[in-house]
Amino acid sequence: MASVHSKPATNGANPLVALKILVAGGFGVGKTTLVGSVSEIRPLHTEEALTGASQPVDNINGVEQKTTTTVAMDFGRITIRDGLCLYLFGTPGQDRFWFMWDELTQGALGAVVLADTRRLADCFPAVDYFEHRDIPFVVGVNCFEGSRRYQPDQVSSALDLDDGTPVVLFDARERDSGKQVLIRLVEHVSERYPQPEPVAAAQQPGGALPKRPLRQ
Amino acid sequence: MTDSTPQWYDDEAGPLVRLYAMTAGRARSVGETALDLMATIEASPMVPDNPMLSPEKLTLLRICQRQPQTVTDIASESNLPLGVVRVLLGDLIGAGYITVSRPIQPTQLPDSHILKEVLDGLRAL
Ligand SMILES: Nc1nc2c(ncn2[C@@H]2O[C@H](COP(=O)(O)OP(=O)(O)OP(=O)(O)O)[C@@H](O)[C@H]2O)c(=O)[nH]1
Ligand SMILES: [Mg+2]
């Protein structure tokens, strides 16, 4: 009789696989639009420490020291199947929100950086940010009406992107178009991870050693 | 005369006094690093609703009891700010009402089968 390997329970015992994708880019570039077109968008409130410029002038008697306000982020979920979900976070690009980015990029699958060619410089900080942290990302160029059309390689060289970082021209308002950007991102991420070894080869003495993933 | 009306900064901001009253002034849960956004919370079996829990904790507990879900989902569904939710979930973990499992990090993905599944899923959307 063939031996039956007991499989771990798939219900309850397995943690949910929840993969984070960040949607970043300058002010008004289409972050909320993208999250909303590909997923069911829901608000997520977070607290922001009020410092310096954003410190309120009004009297906040009774709450000394604890000067925070809540900020709404775009949050959308795509359910791939029971127990496997993509979580999209549309993150405000202003400097004062970077504290959220640090947390969101922790363990993130990757990011979409949205760019508008009429003001390309707005996406420089996001590109820098993900490059420095070695987070895989794609650049989605939103083709706004009246903006000149550029080819992806022109955008890529203007941004001085690493070879292999995809640039996709798209329209954040179109669900299918937004989907293509996410697909491109996941393909790009897949290239970083080892392909599954055939089980027999992995178990053979002298078989290929498992490859360490590139990310630390 | 004391003014008990919560103070609001603007329409987007919540009532601050209440926010910190809920967590007894704590911004972080004690002795713990902040709960990961993607950590899965599961209600412990057979824990009766405790009427001594604050309304906010009861709300969170009920959300957790429906099905295991992430800290992000719970925060979004409860409409409470993330930081407050973390502190309160931390208390509920400490009291044994709920348990937390660490999220799978992309580097720990068993293999690229999951990514393949994600790709197929996205294409089929
Ligand atoms: N033509 C065109 N318009 C777009 C596209 N994406 C977004 N828009 C429009 O651009 C405006 C701003 O889009 P949002 O999605 O609010 O941008 P955002 O990045 O979330 O903006 P902030 O959160 O304020 O930084 C909206 O009026 C959208 O309808 C696009 O791909 N093409
Ligand atoms: Mg927005």
PDB file of C-alpha atoms in Angstrom, chain A residues 37-156:
ATOM      1  CA  SER A  37     -10.708  50.491 -10.064  1.00  0.00           C
ATOM      2  CA  VAL A  38      -9.067  47.159  -9.265  1.00  0.00           C
ATOM      3  CA  SER A  39     -10.402  46.481  -5.785  1.00  0.00           C
ATOM      4  CA  GLU A  40     -13.124  47.330  -3.383  1.00  0.00           C
ATOM      5  CA  ILE A  41     -11.736  50.444  -1.762  1.00  0.00           C
ATOM      6  CA  ARG A  42     -12.229  50.917   1.957  1.00  0.00           C
ATOM      7  CA  PRO A  43     -11.014  53.600   4.305  1.00  0.00           C
ATOM      8  CA  LEU A  44      -8.270  52.900   6.774  1.00  0.00           C
ATOM      9  CA  HIS A  45      -7.618  55.521   9.379  1.00  0.00           C
ATOM     10  CA  THR A  46      -4.271  56.015  10.924  1.00  0.00           C
ATOM     11  CA  GLU A  47      -2.881  58.525  13.348  1.00  0.00           C
ATOM     12  CA  GLU A  48      -0.376  61.078  12.358  1.00  0.00           C
ATOM     13  CA  ALA A  49       1.862  62.866  14.769  1.00  0.00           C
ATOM     14  CA  LEU A  50       1.410  66.568  14.317  1.00  0.00           C
ATOM     15  CA  THR A  51       4.766  68.197  14.216  1.00  0.00           C
ATOM     16  CA  GLY A  52       6.119  71.511  13.032  1.00  0.00           C
ATOM     17  CA  ALA A  53       4.154  72.927  10.150  1.00  0.00           C
ATOM     18  CA  SER A  54       1.096  70.786  10.683  1.00  0.00           C
ATOM     19  CA  GLN A  55       0.862  71.574  14.389  1.00  0.00           C
ATOM     20  CA  PRO A  56      -2.582  72.991  14.975  1.00  0.00           C
ATOM     21  CA  VAL A  57      -2.866  76.541  16.217  1.00  0.00           C
ATOM     22  CA  ASP A  58      -6.073  75.911  18.090  1.00  0.00           C
ATOM     23  CA  ASN A  59      -6.132  75.174  21.748  1.00  0.00           C
ATOM     24  CA  ILE A  60      -6.055  71.476  22.478  1.00  0.00           C
ATOM     25  CA  ASN A  61      -6.514  71.619  26.214  1.00  0.00           C
ATOM     26  CA  GLY A  62      -6.627  68.281  27.956  1.00  0.00           C
ATOM     27  CA  VAL A  63      -4.561  66.420  25.392  1.00  0.00           C
ATOM     28  CA  GLU A  64      -1.162  67.859  26.095  1.00  0.00           C
ATOM     29  CA  GLN A  65       1.755  66.154  24.351  1.00  0.00           C
ATOM     30  CA  LYS A  66      -0.475  63.764  22.451  1.00  0.00           C
ATOM     31  CA  THR A  67      -0.880  65.836  19.332  1.00  0.00           C
ATOM     32  CA  THR A  68      -2.042  63.517  16.629  1.00  0.00           C
ATOM     33  CA  THR A  69      -4.723  63.620  14.028  1.00  0.00           C
ATOM     34  CA  THR A  70      -6.174  60.817  11.954  1.00  0.00           C
ATOM     35  CA  VAL A  71      -5.411  60.418   8.287  1.00  0.00           C
ATOM     36  CA  ALA A  72      -7.376  58.298   5.837  1.00  0.00           C
ATOM     37  CA  MET A  73      -5.397  56.015   3.537  1.00  0.00           C
ATOM     38  CA  ASP A  74      -6.756  54.164   0.545  1.00  0.00           C
ATOM     39  CA  PHE A  75      -6.973  50.499   1.271  1.00  0.00           C
ATOM     40  CA  GLY A  76      -8.299  47.884  -1.124  1.00  0.00           C
ATOM     41  CA  ARG A  77      -8.382  44.125  -1.031  1.00  0.00           C
ATOM     42  CA  ILE A  78      -8.361  41.660  -3.893  1.00  0.00           C
ATOM     43  CA  THR A  79      -9.319  38.144  -2.867  1.00  0.00           C
ATOM     44  CA  ILE A  80      -7.501  35.612  -5.011  1.00  0.00           C
ATOM     45  CA  ARG A  81      -9.048  32.708  -3.139  1.00  0.00           C
ATOM     46  CA  ASP A  82     -10.060  31.863   0.379  1.00  0.00           C
ATOM     47  CA  GLY A  83      -6.958  32.541   2.447  1.00  0.00           C
ATOM     48  CA  LEU A  84      -4.967  34.407  -0.223  1.00  0.00           C
ATOM     49  CA  CYS A  85      -5.442  38.140  -0.629  1.00  0.00           C
ATOM     50  CA  LEU A  86      -3.681  41.121  -2.087  1.00  0.00           C
ATOM     51  CA  TYR A  87      -3.800  44.268  -0.017  1.00  0.00           C
ATOM     52  CA  LEU A  88      -3.356  47.539  -1.847  1.00  0.00           C
ATOM     53  CA  PHE A  89      -2.384  50.658   0.029  1.00  0.00           C
ATOM     54  CA  GLY A  90      -2.600  54.050  -1.620  1.00  0.00           C
ATOM     55  CA  THR A  91      -0.111  56.086   0.292  1.00  0.00           C
ATOM     56  CA  PRO A  92      -0.007  59.855   0.348  1.00  0.00           C
ATOM     57  CA  GLY A  93       3.270  61.061  -1.095  1.00  0.00           C
ATOM     58  CA  GLN A  94       3.937  64.073   1.089  1.00  0.00           C
ATOM     59  CA  ASP A  95       6.977  63.923   3.339  1.00  0.00           C
ATOM     60  CA  ARG A  96       4.924  63.930   6.487  1.00  0.00           C
ATOM     61  CA  PHE A  97       3.431  60.554   5.586  1.00  0.00           C
ATOM     62  CA  TRP A  98       6.708  58.721   5.191  1.00  0.00           C
ATOM     63  CA  PHE A  99       6.394  57.248   8.636  1.00  0.00           C
ATOM     64  CA  MET A 100       3.558  55.184   7.176  1.00  0.00           C
ATOM     65  CA  TRP A 101       5.633  54.117   4.214  1.00  0.00           C
ATOM     66  CA  ASP A 102       8.277  52.593   6.444  1.00  0.00           C
ATOM     67  CA  GLU A 103       5.680  50.438   8.056  1.00  0.00           C
ATOM     68  CA  LEU A 104       3.875  49.573   4.833  1.00  0.00           C
ATOM     69  CA  THR A 105       7.022  48.509   2.998  1.00  0.00           C
ATOM     70  CA  GLN A 106       7.885  46.084   5.792  1.00  0.00           C
ATOM     71  CA  GLY A 107       7.425  42.709   4.123  1.00  0.00           C
ATOM     72  CA  ALA A 108       5.655  44.231   1.114  1.00  0.00           C
ATOM     73  CA  LEU A 109       5.489  42.228  -2.078  1.00  0.00           C
ATOM     74  CA  GLY A 110       6.158  45.290  -4.190  1.00  0.00           C
ATOM     75  CA  ALA A 111       4.976  48.711  -5.250  1.00  0.00           C
ATOM     76  CA  VAL A 112       3.380  50.606  -8.089  1.00  0.00           C
ATOM     77  CA  VAL A 113       4.800  54.091  -8.585  1.00  0.00           C
ATOM     78  CA  LEU A 114       2.390  56.267 -10.513  1.00  0.00           C
ATOM     79  CA  ALA A 115       3.802  58.937 -12.774  1.00  0.00           C
ATOM     80  CA  ASP A 116       2.347  61.788 -14.770  1.00  0.00           C
ATOM     81  CA  THR A 117       4.706  62.831 -17.562  1.00  0.00           C
ATOM     82  CA  ARG A 118       3.647  66.474 -17.236  1.00  0.00           C
ATOM     83  CA  ARG A 119       5.262  66.492 -13.803  1.00  0.00           C
ATOM     84  CA  LEU A 120       7.511  63.506 -13.753  1.00  0.00           C
ATOM     85  CA  ALA A 121       9.640  64.872 -10.910  1.00  0.00           C
ATOM     86  CA  ASP A 122       6.750  64.246  -8.523  1.00  0.00           C
ATOM     87  CA  CYS A 123       7.489  60.531  -8.598  1.00  0.00           C
ATOM     88  CA  PHE A 124      11.259  60.847  -8.004  1.00  0.00           C
ATOM     89  CA  PRO A 125      10.992  60.504  -4.196  1.00  0.00           C
ATOM     90  CA  ALA A 126       8.942  57.312  -4.507  1.00  0.00           C
ATOM     91  CA  VAL A 127      11.367  55.804  -7.036  1.00  0.00           C
ATOM     92  CA  ASP A 128      14.302  56.682  -4.761  1.00  0.00           C
ATOM     93  CA  TYR A 129      12.510  55.263  -1.781  1.00  0.00           C
ATOM     94  CA  PHE A 130      11.800  51.833  -3.264  1.00  0.00           C
ATOM     95  CA  GLU A 131      15.189  51.589  -4.976  1.00  0.00           C
ATOM     96  CA  HIS A 132      17.025  52.235  -1.723  1.00  0.00           C
ATOM     97  CA  ARG A 133      15.027  49.607   0.089  1.00  0.00           C
ATOM     98  CA  ASP A 134      15.288  47.112  -2.720  1.00  0.00           C
ATOM     99  CA  ILE A 135      11.515  46.795  -3.018  1.00  0.00           C
ATOM    100  CA  PRO A 136      10.511  45.597  -6.484  1.00  0.00           C
ATOM    101  CA  PHE A 137       8.305  48.131  -8.246  1.00  0.00           C
ATOM    102  CA  VAL A 138       6.778  49.022 -11.574  1.00  0.00           C
ATOM    103  CA  VAL A 139       6.195  52.524 -12.862  1.00  0.00           C
ATOM    104  CA  GLY A 140       2.662  53.130 -14.101  1.00  0.00           C
ATOM    105  CA  VAL A 141       2.421  56.126 -16.398  1.00  0.00           C
ATOM    106  CA  ASN A 142      -1.051  57.587 -16.253  1.00  0.00           C
ATOM    107  CA  CYS A 143      -1.882  59.046 -19.636  1.00  0.00           C
ATOM    108  CA  PHE A 144      -3.800  62.172 -18.749  1.00  0.00           C
ATOM    109  CA  GLU A 145      -5.617  64.043 -21.485  1.00  0.00           C
ATOM    110  CA  GLY A 146      -3.457  66.658 -23.112  1.00  0.00           C
ATOM    111  CA  SER A 147      -0.177  65.143 -21.973  1.00  0.00           C
ATOM    112  CA  ARG A 148       2.415  64.268 -24.596  1.00  0.00           C
ATOM    113  CA  ARG A 149       2.801  60.555 -25.230  1.00  0.00           C
ATOM    114  CA  TYR A 150       6.183  59.134 -24.322  1.00  0.00           C
ATOM    115  CA  GLN A 151       7.421  55.625 -24.915  1.00  0.00           C
ATOM    116  CA  PRO A 152       8.105  53.454 -21.858  1.00  0.00           C
ATOM    117  CA  ASP A 153      11.860  53.450 -22.567  1.00  0.00           C
ATOM    118  CA  GLN A 154      11.884  57.259 -22.629  1.00  0.00           C
ATOM    119  CA  VAL A 155      10.289  57.304 -19.181  1.00  0.00           C
ATOM    120  CA  SER A 156      12.648  54.590 -18.028  1.00  0.00           C
TER     121      SER A 156
END
